[in-house]
């Protein structure tokens, strides 16, 4: 499984997701809200824990999977992370 660790692009992706949902992700409830928004729009489940890791809310040295970044990009209307 290929993993991605382009910090600058990942930070921009997170900022655009926050802008799209109209809130900063700062509490567990915020991540639950985003998880539910993604599921409502795309019918794809991403765990709140995965989202917390991407946003740096949970300390983790693991880079996110490409498929997870693709889902976030699709949430914003892009085809995938590469087109983002």
PDB file of C-alpha atoms in Angstrom:
ATOM      1  CA  UNK A   1       0.000   0.000   0.000  1.00  0.00           C
ATOM      2  CA  UNK A   2       1.424   3.298  -1.060  1.00  0.00           C
ATOM      3  CA  UNK A   3       1.373   6.074   1.518  1.00  0.00           C
ATOM      4  CA  UNK A   4       1.639   9.826   0.973  1.00  0.00           C
ATOM      5  CA  UNK A   5       3.420  12.349   3.122  1.00  0.00           C
ATOM      6  CA  UNK A   6       3.391  15.600   1.140  1.00  0.00           C
ATOM      7  CA  UNK A   7       2.836  17.846   4.141  1.00  0.00           C
ATOM      8  CA  UNK A   8       2.135  21.050   2.215  1.00  0.00           C
ATOM      9  CA  UNK A   9      -0.511  19.526  -0.071  1.00  0.00           C
ATOM     10  CA  UNK A  10      -2.028  17.576   2.811  1.00  0.00           C
ATOM     11  CA  UNK A  11      -2.272  20.790   4.881  1.00  0.00           C
ATOM     12  CA  UNK A  12      -3.988  22.571   1.993  1.00  0.00           C
ATOM     13  CA  UNK A  13      -6.403  19.658   1.613  1.00  0.00           C
ATOM     14  CA  UNK A  14      -7.264  19.838   5.327  1.00  0.00           C
ATOM     15  CA  UNK A  15      -7.769  23.606   5.135  1.00  0.00           C
ATOM     16  CA  UNK A  16     -10.094  23.265   2.137  1.00  0.00           C
ATOM     17  CA  UNK A  17     -12.111  20.533   3.845  1.00  0.00           C
ATOM     18  CA  UNK A  18     -12.506  22.779   6.901  1.00  0.00           C
ATOM     19  CA  UNK A  19     -13.626  25.633   4.659  1.00  0.00           C
ATOM     20  CA  UNK A  20     -16.121  23.341   2.936  1.00  0.00           C
ATOM     21  CA  UNK A  21     -17.716  22.259   6.204  1.00  0.00           C
ATOM     22  CA  UNK A  22     -17.495  25.724   7.728  1.00  0.00           C
ATOM     23  CA  UNK A  23     -15.541  24.835  10.850  1.00  0.00           C
ATOM     24  CA  UNK A  24     -12.067  24.081  12.128  1.00  0.00           C
ATOM     25  CA  UNK A  25     -11.576  20.516  13.273  1.00  0.00           C
ATOM     26  CA  UNK A  26     -10.526  20.872  16.890  1.00  0.00           C
ATOM     27  CA  UNK A  27     -12.656  18.491  18.976  1.00  0.00           C
ATOM     28  CA  UNK A  28     -13.721  14.856  18.733  1.00  0.00           C
ATOM     29  CA  UNK A  29     -17.232  16.023  17.823  1.00  0.00           C
ATOM     30  CA  UNK A  30     -15.807  17.981  14.870  1.00  0.00           C
ATOM     31  CA  UNK A  31     -14.204  14.815  13.488  1.00  0.00           C
ATOM     32  CA  UNK A  32     -17.439  12.883  14.000  1.00  0.00           C
ATOM     33  CA  UNK A  33     -19.236  15.664  12.114  1.00  0.00           C
ATOM     34  CA  UNK A  34     -16.818  15.405   9.171  1.00  0.00           C
ATOM     35  CA  UNK A  35     -17.059  11.610   9.146  1.00  0.00           C
ATOM     36  CA  UNK A  36     -20.834  11.919   8.891  1.00  0.00           C
ATOM     37  CA  UNK A  37     -20.613  14.585   6.186  1.00  0.00           C
ATOM     38  CA  UNK A  38     -18.333  12.385   4.085  1.00  0.00           C
ATOM     39  CA  UNK A  39     -20.655   9.430   4.522  1.00  0.00           C
ATOM     40  CA  UNK A  40     -23.710  11.527   3.614  1.00  0.00           C
ATOM     41  CA  UNK A  41     -22.121  12.861   0.425  1.00  0.00           C
ATOM     42  CA  UNK A  42     -20.050   9.908  -0.799  1.00  0.00           C
ATOM     43  CA  UNK A  43     -21.517   6.908   1.046  1.00  0.00           C
ATOM     44  CA  UNK A  44     -17.999   5.998   2.140  1.00  0.00           C
ATOM     45  CA  UNK A  45     -17.023   5.462   5.759  1.00  0.00           C
ATOM     46  CA  UNK A  46     -13.790   6.927   7.143  1.00  0.00           C
ATOM     47  CA  UNK A  47     -13.215   6.512  10.837  1.00  0.00           C
ATOM     48  CA  UNK A  48     -12.983   9.612  12.990  1.00  0.00           C
ATOM     49  CA  UNK A  49      -9.674   8.233  14.291  1.00  0.00           C
ATOM     50  CA  UNK A  50      -8.224   8.234  10.762  1.00  0.00           C
ATOM     51  CA  UNK A  51      -9.353  11.825  10.281  1.00  0.00           C
ATOM     52  CA  UNK A  52      -7.825  12.806  13.628  1.00  0.00           C
ATOM     53  CA  UNK A  53      -4.483  11.342  12.520  1.00  0.00           C
ATOM     54  CA  UNK A  54      -4.542  13.233   9.216  1.00  0.00           C
ATOM     55  CA  UNK A  55      -5.282  16.513  11.003  1.00  0.00           C
ATOM     56  CA  UNK A  56      -2.594  15.856  13.613  1.00  0.00           C
ATOM     57  CA  UNK A  57      -5.130  15.753  16.448  1.00  0.00           C
ATOM     58  CA  UNK A  58      -3.681  12.366  17.395  1.00  0.00           C
ATOM     59  CA  UNK A  59       0.091  12.028  17.387  1.00  0.00           C
ATOM     60  CA  UNK A  60       1.060   9.482  14.766  1.00  0.00           C
ATOM     61  CA  UNK A  61       4.072   9.152  12.489  1.00  0.00           C
ATOM     62  CA  UNK A  62       2.118   7.115   9.940  1.00  0.00           C
ATOM     63  CA  UNK A  63       1.397   8.734   6.585  1.00  0.00           C
ATOM     64  CA  UNK A  64      -2.196   8.478   5.361  1.00  0.00           C
ATOM     65  CA  UNK A  65      -3.135   6.004   2.670  1.00  0.00           C
ATOM     66  CA  UNK A  66      -3.635   7.312  -0.809  1.00  0.00           C
ATOM     67  CA  UNK A  67      -7.209   6.007  -0.805  1.00  0.00           C
ATOM     68  CA  UNK A  68      -8.036   8.128   2.254  1.00  0.00           C
ATOM     69  CA  UNK A  69      -6.629  11.266   0.638  1.00  0.00           C
ATOM     70  CA  UNK A  70      -8.569  10.415  -2.529  1.00  0.00           C
ATOM     71  CA  UNK A  71     -11.792  10.320  -0.501  1.00  0.00           C
ATOM     72  CA  UNK A  72     -11.106  13.727   1.041  1.00  0.00           C
ATOM     73  CA  UNK A  73     -10.344  15.165  -2.407  1.00  0.00           C
ATOM     74  CA  UNK A  74     -13.539  13.609  -3.784  1.00  0.00           C
ATOM     75  CA  UNK A  75     -15.465  15.193  -0.919  1.00  0.00           C
ATOM     76  CA  UNK A  76     -14.246  18.547  -2.257  1.00  0.00           C
ATOM     77  CA  UNK A  77     -15.352  17.695  -5.792  1.00  0.00           C
ATOM     78  CA  UNK A  78     -12.058  16.546  -7.262  1.00  0.00           C
ATOM     79  CA  UNK A  79     -11.631  13.224  -9.022  1.00  0.00           C
ATOM     80  CA  UNK A  80      -8.823  12.147  -6.689  1.00  0.00           C
ATOM     81  CA  UNK A  81      -5.880  13.452  -4.660  1.00  0.00           C
ATOM     82  CA  UNK A  82      -3.708  13.883  -7.768  1.00  0.00           C
ATOM     83  CA  UNK A  83      -6.225  16.231  -9.390  1.00  0.00           C
ATOM     84  CA  UNK A  84      -6.518  18.178  -6.140  1.00  0.00           C
TER      85      UNK A  84
END
